[in-house]
Amino acid sequence: MTHITYVTVRFCETDALGHVNNTSYFVYLEDARIQFFKELKAETNIAKWSFILASTKCDFLNQAYFDQCIKIETNISKIGNKSFQLIHRMSDAKTGTLIAIGEATVVYFNFQLQKSEPIPEHLREKLLHYVSHPSEQVK
């Protein structure tokens, strides 16, 4: 299963060169993660937000421009004991041209105790539905 989010590039997200500024991609990745987490919360009845971002990166493959609709496909590439890795494929929604690939490491976190905790089994089961196979991970 793949989670899909769409974003339309706003003018303020472009730079003097006329394409999307590199920092804007991280806003798109954050939006995709939040939408993914909202879906997980609804599917698992998680009572509160229990995720913290440990690491993120983005490889820029093609340019994106103002008013372009970007499709962000989100999958899980790896699940550990206390964390999991997301992979985001950003492409032009009309042509399918791959624009960027983002990755994020997310930790299951207890904010009250300020420490990581093992991923609960019911959440792990839902995450497994989003695991992509290596052949699906375009790089």
Coordinates of C-alpha atoms in Angstrom, one line a residue:
M1 CA 0.0 0.0 0.0
T2 CA 1.2 3.5 -0.8
H3 CA 0.1 6.8 0.9
I4 CA -0.4 9.6 -1.7
T5 CA -0.3 13.3 -1.0
Y6 CA -0.6 16.1 -3.6
V7 CA 0.9 19.6 -3.3
T8 CA 0.6 22.5 -5.7
V9 CA 3.7 24.7 -5.9
R10 CA 3.0 28.2 -4.6
F11 CA 4.9 31.2 -6.1
C12 CA 6.6 31.9 -2.7
E13 CA 8.2 28.4 -2.8
T14 CA 10.2 29.3 -6.0
D15 CA 13.5 31.2 -6.1
A16 CA 15.2 33.7 -8.4
L17 CA 16.1 30.9 -10.8
G18 CA 12.3 30.2 -11.3
H19 CA 12.3 26.7 -9.9
V20 CA 11.2 25.4 -6.5
N21 CA 13.8 26.3 -3.9
N22 CA 15.5 23.4 -2.3
T23 CA 14.2 24.2 1.2
S24 CA 10.6 24.0 0.0
Y25 CA 11.0 20.3 -0.7
F26 CA 11.4 19.7 3.0
V27 CA 8.0 21.5 3.6
Y28 CA 6.4 19.1 1.1
L29 CA 8.0 16.1 2.8
E30 CA 6.7 17.3 6.2
D31 CA 3.2 17.7 4.7
A32 CA 3.4 14.2 3.3
R33 CA 4.6 12.8 6.7
I34 CA 1.8 14.6 8.6
Q35 CA -0.9 13.3 6.2
F36 CA 0.6 9.8 6.5
F37 CA 0.6 10.1 10.3
K38 CA -3.0 11.3 10.4
E39 CA -4.0 8.2 8.3
L40 CA -2.1 6.0 10.7
K41 CA -3.7 7.6 13.7
A42 CA -7.1 7.0 12.2
E43 CA -6.3 3.4 11.3
T44 CA -4.8 2.5 14.7
N45 CA -6.7 4.7 17.1
I46 CA -3.5 6.2 18.4
A47 CA -4.6 8.6 21.2
K48 CA -1.8 11.1 20.8
W49 CA 1.1 12.2 18.5
S50 CA 4.0 9.8 19.3
F51 CA 6.5 10.5 16.5
I52 CA 9.6 12.6 16.4
L53 CA 11.8 13.2 13.3
A54 CA 15.4 12.0 13.8
S55 CA 16.7 12.5 10.2
T56 CA 15.7 13.6 6.8
K57 CA 17.3 14.1 3.4
C58 CA 16.2 14.8 -0.2
D59 CA 17.9 14.0 -3.5
F60 CA 16.9 16.5 -6.2
L61 CA 16.5 14.8 -9.6
N62 CA 14.5 17.2 -11.7
Q63 CA 13.3 20.8 -11.3
A64 CA 9.8 21.7 -10.2
Y65 CA 8.0 25.0 -11.0
F66 CA 5.3 27.4 -9.8
D67 CA 1.7 26.0 -10.1
Q68 CA 3.0 22.5 -10.8
C69 CA 1.1 19.7 -9.1
I70 CA 3.4 17.3 -7.3
K71 CA 2.4 13.8 -6.3
I72 CA 4.2 12.4 -3.2
E73 CA 4.1 8.7 -2.8
T74 CA 5.1 7.6 0.7
N75 CA 6.1 4.1 1.8
I76 CA 8.1 2.5 4.6
S77 CA 11.5 1.3 3.6
K78 CA 12.6 -0.2 6.9
I79 CA 11.0 -0.9 10.4
G80 CA 13.3 -1.2 13.4
N81 CA 12.5 -1.7 17.1
K82 CA 11.9 2.0 18.0
S83 CA 12.0 3.7 14.6
F84 CA 11.1 3.4 10.9
Q85 CA 12.2 4.9 7.7
L86 CA 9.9 6.6 5.2
I87 CA 10.7 7.0 1.5
H88 CA 8.9 9.7 -0.5
R89 CA 8.9 9.7 -4.3
M90 CA 7.9 13.2 -5.6
S91 CA 6.8 13.3 -9.2
D92 CA 4.9 15.5 -11.6
A93 CA 1.3 14.5 -11.1
K94 CA 0.5 14.9 -14.9
T95 CA 3.6 13.4 -16.5
G96 CA 4.9 11.1 -13.8
T97 CA 8.4 12.5 -14.2
L98 CA 10.4 11.9 -11.0
I99 CA 11.4 15.2 -9.4
A100 CA 12.9 14.2 -6.0
I101 CA 13.3 11.3 -3.5
G102 CA 13.1 12.1 0.1
E103 CA 13.9 9.9 3.1
A104 CA 13.0 10.3 6.8
T105 CA 13.8 8.4 9.9
V106 CA 11.0 8.6 12.4
V107 CA 11.2 7.5 16.1
Y108 CA 8.4 6.4 18.2
F109 CA 8.7 8.8 21.2
N110 CA 7.2 9.2 24.6
F111 CA 7.1 13.0 25.1
Q112 CA 6.2 12.8 28.8
L113 CA 9.3 10.7 29.6
Q114 CA 11.4 12.3 26.8
K115 CA 12.7 9.0 25.4
S116 CA 12.2 6.6 22.6
E117 CA 10.1 3.5 23.1
P118 CA 9.4 0.3 21.1
I119 CA 6.8 0.7 18.4
P120 CA 3.6 -0.9 19.7
E121 CA 2.6 -4.1 17.9
H122 CA -0.7 -2.7 16.6
L123 CA 1.2 0.2 15.0
R124 CA 3.9 -2.1 13.6
E125 CA 1.2 -4.2 11.9
K126 CA -0.2 -1.1 10.2
L127 CA 3.3 0.1 9.2
L128 CA 3.9 -3.3 7.5
H129 CA 1.1 -2.5 5.0
Y130 CA 3.2 0.4 3.7
V131 CA 6.5 -1.4 3.3
S132 CA 7.8 -1.1 -0.2
H133 CA 9.8 -3.8 -1.9
P134 CA 13.3 -2.9 -3.1
S135 CA 12.2 -3.0 -6.8
E136 CA 9.7 -0.3 -6.0
Q137 CA 12.3 2.1 -4.5
V138 CA 13.5 4.1 -7.5
K139 CA 16.9 5.7 -6.9

